[in-house]
Amino acid sequence: SLRREVRGMAKHIGMIAVTAEGAALCYRTLCLEGAELFGHHAHPEITIHNFPLADYMRHVEAGQWEEVGAMLLASAAKLKAAGAELLICPVNTVHQAVDLVRDRLPLPCLHIAEEVARVAALRQFGRVLVLGTRYLMESPVYPSKLAPRNIAHEIPDPETCKQINALIFDELVYGRFRKPARAYFRR
């Protein structure tokens, strides 16, 4: 059957986790969507590795993207040793470092902005709003992937970017998203 053939193509996914919330959401999505593709209770094998977010943030805040890249490479090596065949990293912010080290990764790696750009192009979007940490919104991560597909991007004004960044680091990374934060994003 087709499901059996698809199941045979399932990869052992290595997840480079940076935040608990991002990793948890990604893990859950892989499992739930995997069952839809591969059958009842089935999904790809998944191995997760992470360093503490504080270790990443020390380098992110200092603009030391090569150091962030070194951490990604270290996680990737551990995931390859665990048998992973494909890498994913469910955190937008560190993809600035993914771009720096991608050719040194020991395994193929899905790039979050490339996937967004691919879907945006398929859906014929002409412009995309980029929301995330200030490090992401001010970075070339999305513009560099959207522009080749003639898709424009926008980010909010500086004050809104500052507030979004604060909500991400004060609430979202801790699994909290209070009513005032929800209302802020709706506005």
PDB file of C-alpha atoms in Angstrom:
ATOM      1  CA  SER A   1       0.000   0.000   0.000  1.00  0.00           C
ATOM      2  CA  LEU A   2       0.982   3.620  -0.389  1.00  0.00           C
ATOM      3  CA  ARG A   3       1.144   4.108   3.395  1.00  0.00           C
ATOM      4  CA  ARG A   4       3.608   1.236   3.705  1.00  0.00           C
ATOM      5  CA  GLU A   5       5.770   2.769   0.967  1.00  0.00           C
ATOM      6  CA  VAL A   6       5.659   6.196   2.616  1.00  0.00           C
ATOM      7  CA  ARG A   7       6.484   4.651   5.997  1.00  0.00           C
ATOM      8  CA  GLY A   8       9.554   3.056   4.429  1.00  0.00           C
ATOM      9  CA  MET A   9      10.756   6.521   3.417  1.00  0.00           C
ATOM     10  CA  ALA A  10      10.443   7.964   6.927  1.00  0.00           C
ATOM     11  CA  LYS A  11      13.637   9.560   8.150  1.00  0.00           C
ATOM     12  CA  HIS A  12      15.173   9.546  11.581  1.00  0.00           C
ATOM     13  CA  ILE A  13      14.821  13.226  12.363  1.00  0.00           C
ATOM     14  CA  GLY A  14      17.372  14.984  14.533  1.00  0.00           C
ATOM     15  CA  MET A  15      15.916  18.039  16.212  1.00  0.00           C
ATOM     16  CA  ILE A  16      18.292  20.792  17.287  1.00  0.00           C
ATOM     17  CA  ALA A  17      16.265  22.247  20.133  1.00  0.00           C
ATOM     18  CA  VAL A  18      16.893  25.758  21.398  1.00  0.00           C
ATOM     19  CA  THR A  19      13.761  26.506  23.413  1.00  0.00           C
ATOM     20  CA  ALA A  20      11.588  24.013  25.257  1.00  0.00           C
ATOM     21  CA  GLU A  21       8.407  25.476  23.777  1.00  0.00           C
ATOM     22  CA  GLY A  22       9.681  25.401  20.199  1.00  0.00           C
ATOM     23  CA  ALA A  23      10.943  21.839  20.578  1.00  0.00           C
ATOM     24  CA  ALA A  24       7.749  20.650  22.277  1.00  0.00           C
ATOM     25  CA  LEU A  25       5.512  22.142  19.604  1.00  0.00           C
ATOM     26  CA  CYS A  26       7.678  20.729  16.820  1.00  0.00           C
ATOM     27  CA  TYR A  27       7.850  17.277  18.429  1.00  0.00           C
ATOM     28  CA  ARG A  28       4.092  17.186  18.890  1.00  0.00           C
ATOM     29  CA  THR A  29       3.516  18.326  15.291  1.00  0.00           C
ATOM     30  CA  LEU A  30       5.877  15.673  13.900  1.00  0.00           C
ATOM     31  CA  CYS A  31       4.091  12.975  15.860  1.00  0.00           C
ATOM     32  CA  LEU A  32       0.558  14.086  14.990  1.00  0.00           C
ATOM     33  CA  GLU A  33       1.211  14.759  11.319  1.00  0.00           C
ATOM     34  CA  GLY A  34       3.358  11.643  11.101  1.00  0.00           C
ATOM     35  CA  ALA A  35       0.372   9.545  12.142  1.00  0.00           C
ATOM     36  CA  GLU A  36      -1.642  11.098   9.328  1.00  0.00           C
ATOM     37  CA  LEU A  37       1.052  10.211   6.795  1.00  0.00           C
ATOM     38  CA  PHE A  38       2.349   6.904   8.112  1.00  0.00           C
ATOM     39  CA  GLY A  39      -0.663   5.391   9.822  1.00  0.00           C
ATOM     40  CA  HIS A  40      -2.165   4.911  13.241  1.00  0.00           C
ATOM     41  CA  HIS A  41       0.390   5.631  16.018  1.00  0.00           C
ATOM     42  CA  ALA A  42       3.217   5.960  13.486  1.00  0.00           C
ATOM     43  CA  HIS A  43       5.691   8.781  12.989  1.00  0.00           C
ATOM     44  CA  PRO A  44       9.375   9.129  12.129  1.00  0.00           C
ATOM     45  CA  GLU A  45      11.966   8.339  14.749  1.00  0.00           C
ATOM     46  CA  ILE A  46      12.924  11.590  16.478  1.00  0.00           C
ATOM     47  CA  THR A  47      16.005  12.388  18.534  1.00  0.00           C
ATOM     48  CA  ILE A  48      16.329  15.754  20.267  1.00  0.00           C
ATOM     49  CA  HIS A  49      19.427  17.531  21.507  1.00  0.00           C
ATOM     50  CA  ASN A  50      19.664  20.903  23.161  1.00  0.00           C
ATOM     51  CA  PHE A  51      21.994  23.182  25.027  1.00  0.00           C
ATOM     52  CA  PRO A  52      20.470  25.550  27.593  1.00  0.00           C
ATOM     53  CA  LEU A  53      18.830  28.606  26.057  1.00  0.00           C
ATOM     54  CA  ALA A  54      21.071  30.766  28.266  1.00  0.00           C
ATOM     55  CA  ASP A  55      24.136  29.407  26.446  1.00  0.00           C
ATOM     56  CA  TYR A  56      22.652  30.399  23.086  1.00  0.00           C
ATOM     57  CA  MET A  57      21.493  33.796  24.336  1.00  0.00           C
ATOM     58  CA  ARG A  58      24.936  34.756  25.591  1.00  0.00           C
ATOM     59  CA  HIS A  59      26.158  34.545  21.986  1.00  0.00           C
ATOM     60  CA  VAL A  60      22.974  35.866  20.328  1.00  0.00           C
ATOM     61  CA  GLU A  61      22.935  38.989  22.492  1.00  0.00           C
ATOM     62  CA  ALA A  62      26.607  39.626  21.681  1.00  0.00           C
ATOM     63  CA  GLY A  63      26.013  39.132  17.950  1.00  0.00           C
ATOM     64  CA  GLN A  64      28.401  36.158  17.961  1.00  0.00           C
ATOM     65  CA  TRP A  65      26.643  34.172  15.264  1.00  0.00           C
ATOM     66  CA  GLU A  66      29.666  31.960  14.519  1.00  0.00           C
ATOM     67  CA  GLU A  67      29.518  30.823  18.175  1.00  0.00           C
ATOM     68  CA  VAL A  68      25.804  30.070  17.794  1.00  0.00           C
ATOM     69  CA  GLY A  69      26.760  28.141  14.669  1.00  0.00           C
ATOM     70  CA  ALA A  70      29.363  26.168  16.629  1.00  0.00           C
ATOM     71  CA  MET A  71      26.647  25.152  19.084  1.00  0.00           C
ATOM     72  CA  LEU A  72      24.412  24.061  16.203  1.00  0.00           C
ATOM     73  CA  LEU A  73      27.271  22.021  14.741  1.00  0.00           C
ATOM     74  CA  ALA A  74      27.874  20.348  18.114  1.00  0.00           C
ATOM     75  CA  SER A  75      24.196  19.420  18.404  1.00  0.00           C
ATOM     76  CA  ALA A  76      24.185  18.161  14.812  1.00  0.00           C
ATOM     77  CA  ALA A  77      27.188  15.909  15.480  1.00  0.00           C
ATOM     78  CA  LYS A  78      25.443  14.394  18.511  1.00  0.00           C
ATOM     79  CA  LEU A  79      22.266  13.843  16.524  1.00  0.00           C
ATOM     80  CA  LYS A  80      24.166  12.196  13.668  1.00  0.00           C
ATOM     81  CA  ALA A  81      25.895   9.907  16.179  1.00  0.00           C
ATOM     82  CA  ALA A  82      22.441   8.977  17.471  1.00  0.00           C
ATOM     83  CA  GLY A  83      21.425   7.888  13.960  1.00  0.00           C
ATOM     84  CA  ALA A  84      19.602  10.950  12.659  1.00  0.00           C
ATOM     85  CA  GLU A  85      19.399  11.298   8.878  1.00  0.00           C
ATOM     86  CA  LEU A  86      17.829  14.750   8.631  1.00  0.00           C
ATOM     87  CA  LEU A  87      18.134  17.851  10.824  1.00  0.00           C
ATOM     88  CA  ILE A  88      15.526  20.392  11.796  1.00  0.00           C
ATOM     89  CA  CYS A  89      15.759  23.357  14.131  1.00  0.00           C
ATOM     90  CA  PRO A  90      12.375  24.747  15.185  1.00  0.00           C
ATOM     91  CA  VAL A  91      13.653  28.173  16.252  1.00  0.00           C
ATOM     92  CA  ASN A  92      13.682  31.011  13.739  1.00  0.00           C
ATOM     93  CA  THR A  93      16.210  33.198  15.532  1.00  0.00           C
ATOM     94  CA  VAL A  94      19.192  30.846  15.261  1.00  0.00           C
ATOM     95  CA  HIS A  95      18.708  30.338  11.531  1.00  0.00           C
ATOM     96  CA  GLN A  96      21.015  33.312  11.047  1.00  0.00           C
ATOM     97  CA  ALA A  97      23.716  30.940  12.302  1.00  0.00           C
ATOM     98  CA  VAL A  98      22.345  28.021  10.272  1.00  0.00           C
ATOM     99  CA  ASP A  99      23.105  30.097   7.174  1.00  0.00           C
ATOM    100  CA  LEU A 100      26.731  30.446   8.346  1.00  0.00           C
ATOM    101  CA  VAL A 101      27.365  26.759   9.047  1.00  0.00           C
ATOM    102  CA  ARG A 102      25.004  24.929   6.726  1.00  0.00           C
ATOM    103  CA  ASP A 103      27.749  23.680   4.453  1.00  0.00           C
ATOM    104  CA  ARG A 104      29.513  22.199   7.502  1.00  0.00           C
ATOM    105  CA  LEU A 105      26.491  20.389   8.924  1.00  0.00           C
ATOM    106  CA  PRO A 106      26.998  16.614   8.832  1.00  0.00           C
ATOM    107  CA  LEU A 107      23.439  15.994   7.587  1.00  0.00           C
ATOM    108  CA  PRO A 108      20.856  17.685   5.378  1.00  0.00           C
ATOM    109  CA  CYS A 109      18.991  20.384   7.282  1.00  0.00           C
ATOM    110  CA  LEU A 110      15.609  21.891   6.563  1.00  0.00           C
ATOM    111  CA  HIS A 111      15.786  25.673   6.726  1.00  0.00           C
ATOM    112  CA  ILE A 112      12.709  27.200   8.318  1.00  0.00           C
ATOM    113  CA  ALA A 113      12.741  30.359   6.158  1.00  0.00           C
ATOM    114  CA  GLU A 114      13.234  28.366   2.945  1.00  0.00           C
ATOM    115  CA  GLU A 115      10.186  26.287   3.819  1.00  0.00           C
ATOM    116  CA  VAL A 116       8.132  29.406   4.565  1.00  0.00           C
ATOM    117  CA  ALA A 117       9.282  30.958   1.280  1.00  0.00           C
ATOM    118  CA  ARG A 118       8.408  27.773  -0.619  1.00  0.00           C
ATOM    119  CA  VAL A 119       4.884  27.671   0.810  1.00  0.00           C
ATOM    120  CA  ALA A 120       4.405  31.420   0.349  1.00  0.00           C
ATOM    121  CA  ALA A 121       5.365  31.049  -3.323  1.00  0.00           C
ATOM    122  CA  LEU A 122       3.018  28.079  -3.774  1.00  0.00           C
ATOM    123  CA  ARG A 123       0.197  30.133  -2.293  1.00  0.00           C
ATOM    124  CA  GLN A 124       1.209  33.084  -4.493  1.00  0.00           C
ATOM    125  CA  PHE A 125       1.793  35.484  -1.607  1.00  0.00           C
ATOM    126  CA  GLY A 126       3.446  38.718  -2.629  1.00  0.00           C
ATOM    127  CA  ARG A 127       4.322  39.883   0.874  1.00  0.00           C
ATOM    128  CA  VAL A 128       4.980  38.204   4.233  1.00  0.00           C
ATOM    129  CA  LEU A 129       4.902  39.693   7.725  1.00  0.00           C
ATOM    130  CA  VAL A 130       7.860  38.460   9.783  1.00  0.00           C
ATOM    131  CA  LEU A 131       7.246  38.307  13.523  1.00  0.00           C
ATOM    132  CA  GLY A 132       9.678  36.940  16.060  1.00  0.00           C
ATOM    133  CA  THR A 133      12.515  37.994  18.279  1.00  0.00           C
ATOM    134  CA  ARG A 134      14.181  41.289  17.452  1.00  0.00           C
ATOM    135  CA  TYR A 135      17.230  39.279  16.402  1.00  0.00           C
ATOM    136  CA  LEU A 136      15.115  37.544  13.762  1.00  0.00           C
ATOM    137  CA  MET A 137      13.123  40.556  12.599  1.00  0.00           C
ATOM    138  CA  GLU A 138      16.307  42.607  12.114  1.00  0.00           C
ATOM    139  CA  SER A 139      18.197  39.761  10.435  1.00  0.00           C
ATOM    140  CA  PRO A 140      18.619  38.714   6.804  1.00  0.00           C
ATOM    141  CA  VAL A 141      17.112  35.262   7.493  1.00  0.00           C
ATOM    142  CA  TYR A 142      13.724  35.834   5.846  1.00  0.00           C
ATOM    143  CA  PRO A 143      14.625  38.571   3.334  1.00  0.00           C
ATOM    144  CA  SER A 144      17.396  36.378   1.899  1.00  0.00           C
ATOM    145  CA  LYS A 145      14.992  33.484   1.307  1.00  0.00           C
ATOM    146  CA  LEU A 146      11.930  35.485   0.213  1.00  0.00           C
ATOM    147  CA  ALA A 147      13.609  37.916  -2.186  1.00  0.00           C
ATOM    148  CA  PRO A 148      14.743  35.274  -4.737  1.00  0.00           C
ATOM    149  CA  ARG A 149      11.068  34.323  -5.057  1.00  0.00           C
ATOM    150  CA  ASN A 150      10.038  37.967  -5.490  1.00  0.00           C
ATOM    151  CA  ILE A 151       8.208  37.965  -2.170  1.00  0.00           C
ATOM    152  CA  ALA A 152       8.447  41.129  -0.104  1.00  0.00           C
ATOM    153  CA  HIS A 153       8.623  41.098   3.667  1.00  0.00           C
ATOM    154  CA  GLU A 154       7.626  43.491   6.377  1.00  0.00           C
ATOM    155  CA  ILE A 155       8.393  43.829  10.051  1.00  0.00           C
ATOM    156  CA  PRO A 156       6.570  45.997  12.596  1.00  0.00           C
ATOM    157  CA  ASP A 157       7.750  49.423  13.708  1.00  0.00           C
ATOM    158  CA  PRO A 158      10.634  49.502  16.244  1.00  0.00           C
ATOM    159  CA  GLU A 159       8.422  49.909  19.323  1.00  0.00           C
ATOM    160  CA  THR A 160       6.236  46.971  18.299  1.00  0.00           C
ATOM    161  CA  CYS A 161       9.337  44.871  17.609  1.00  0.00           C
ATOM    162  CA  LYS A 162      10.604  45.698  21.091  1.00  0.00           C
ATOM    163  CA  GLN A 163       7.290  44.652  22.685  1.00  0.00           C
ATOM    164  CA  ILE A 164       7.084  41.416  20.656  1.00  0.00           C
ATOM    165  CA  ASN A 165      10.652  40.554  21.660  1.00  0.00           C
ATOM    166  CA  ALA A 166       9.831  41.133  25.331  1.00  0.00           C
ATOM    167  CA  LEU A 167       6.705  38.966  25.151  1.00  0.00           C
ATOM    168  CA  ILE A 168       8.656  36.151  23.527  1.00  0.00           C
ATOM    169  CA  PHE A 169      11.438  36.151  26.112  1.00  0.00           C
ATOM    170  CA  ASP A 170       9.290  36.970  29.141  1.00  0.00           C
ATOM    171  CA  GLU A 171       6.354  34.666  28.377  1.00  0.00           C
ATOM    172  CA  LEU A 172       6.509  32.395  25.341  1.00  0.00           C
ATOM    173  CA  VAL A 173       9.819  30.678  26.105  1.00  0.00           C
ATOM    174  CA  TYR A 174       8.349  29.799  29.522  1.00  0.00           C
ATOM    175  CA  GLY A 175       5.147  28.363  28.050  1.00  0.00           C
ATOM    176  CA  ARG A 176       3.024  31.317  29.156  1.00  0.00           C
ATOM    177  CA  PHE A 177       0.923  33.437  26.861  1.00  0.00           C
ATOM    178  CA  ARG A 178      -1.362  35.555  29.013  1.00  0.00           C
ATOM    179  CA  LYS A 179      -4.495  37.364  27.915  1.00  0.00           C
ATOM    180  CA  PRO A 180      -2.786  40.785  27.634  1.00  0.00           C
ATOM    181  CA  ALA A 181      -0.150  39.274  25.329  1.00  0.00           C
ATOM    182  CA  ARG A 182      -2.813  37.587  23.198  1.00  0.00           C
ATOM    183  CA  ALA A 183      -4.725  40.874  22.973  1.00  0.00           C
ATOM    184  CA  TYR A 184      -1.521  42.706  22.012  1.00  0.00           C
ATOM    185  CA  PHE A 185      -0.879  40.332  19.114  1.00  0.00           C
ATOM    186  CA  ARG A 186      -4.489  40.515  17.935  1.00  0.00           C
ATOM    187  CA  ARG A 187      -4.246  44.326  17.811  1.00  0.00           C
TER     188      ARG A 187
END
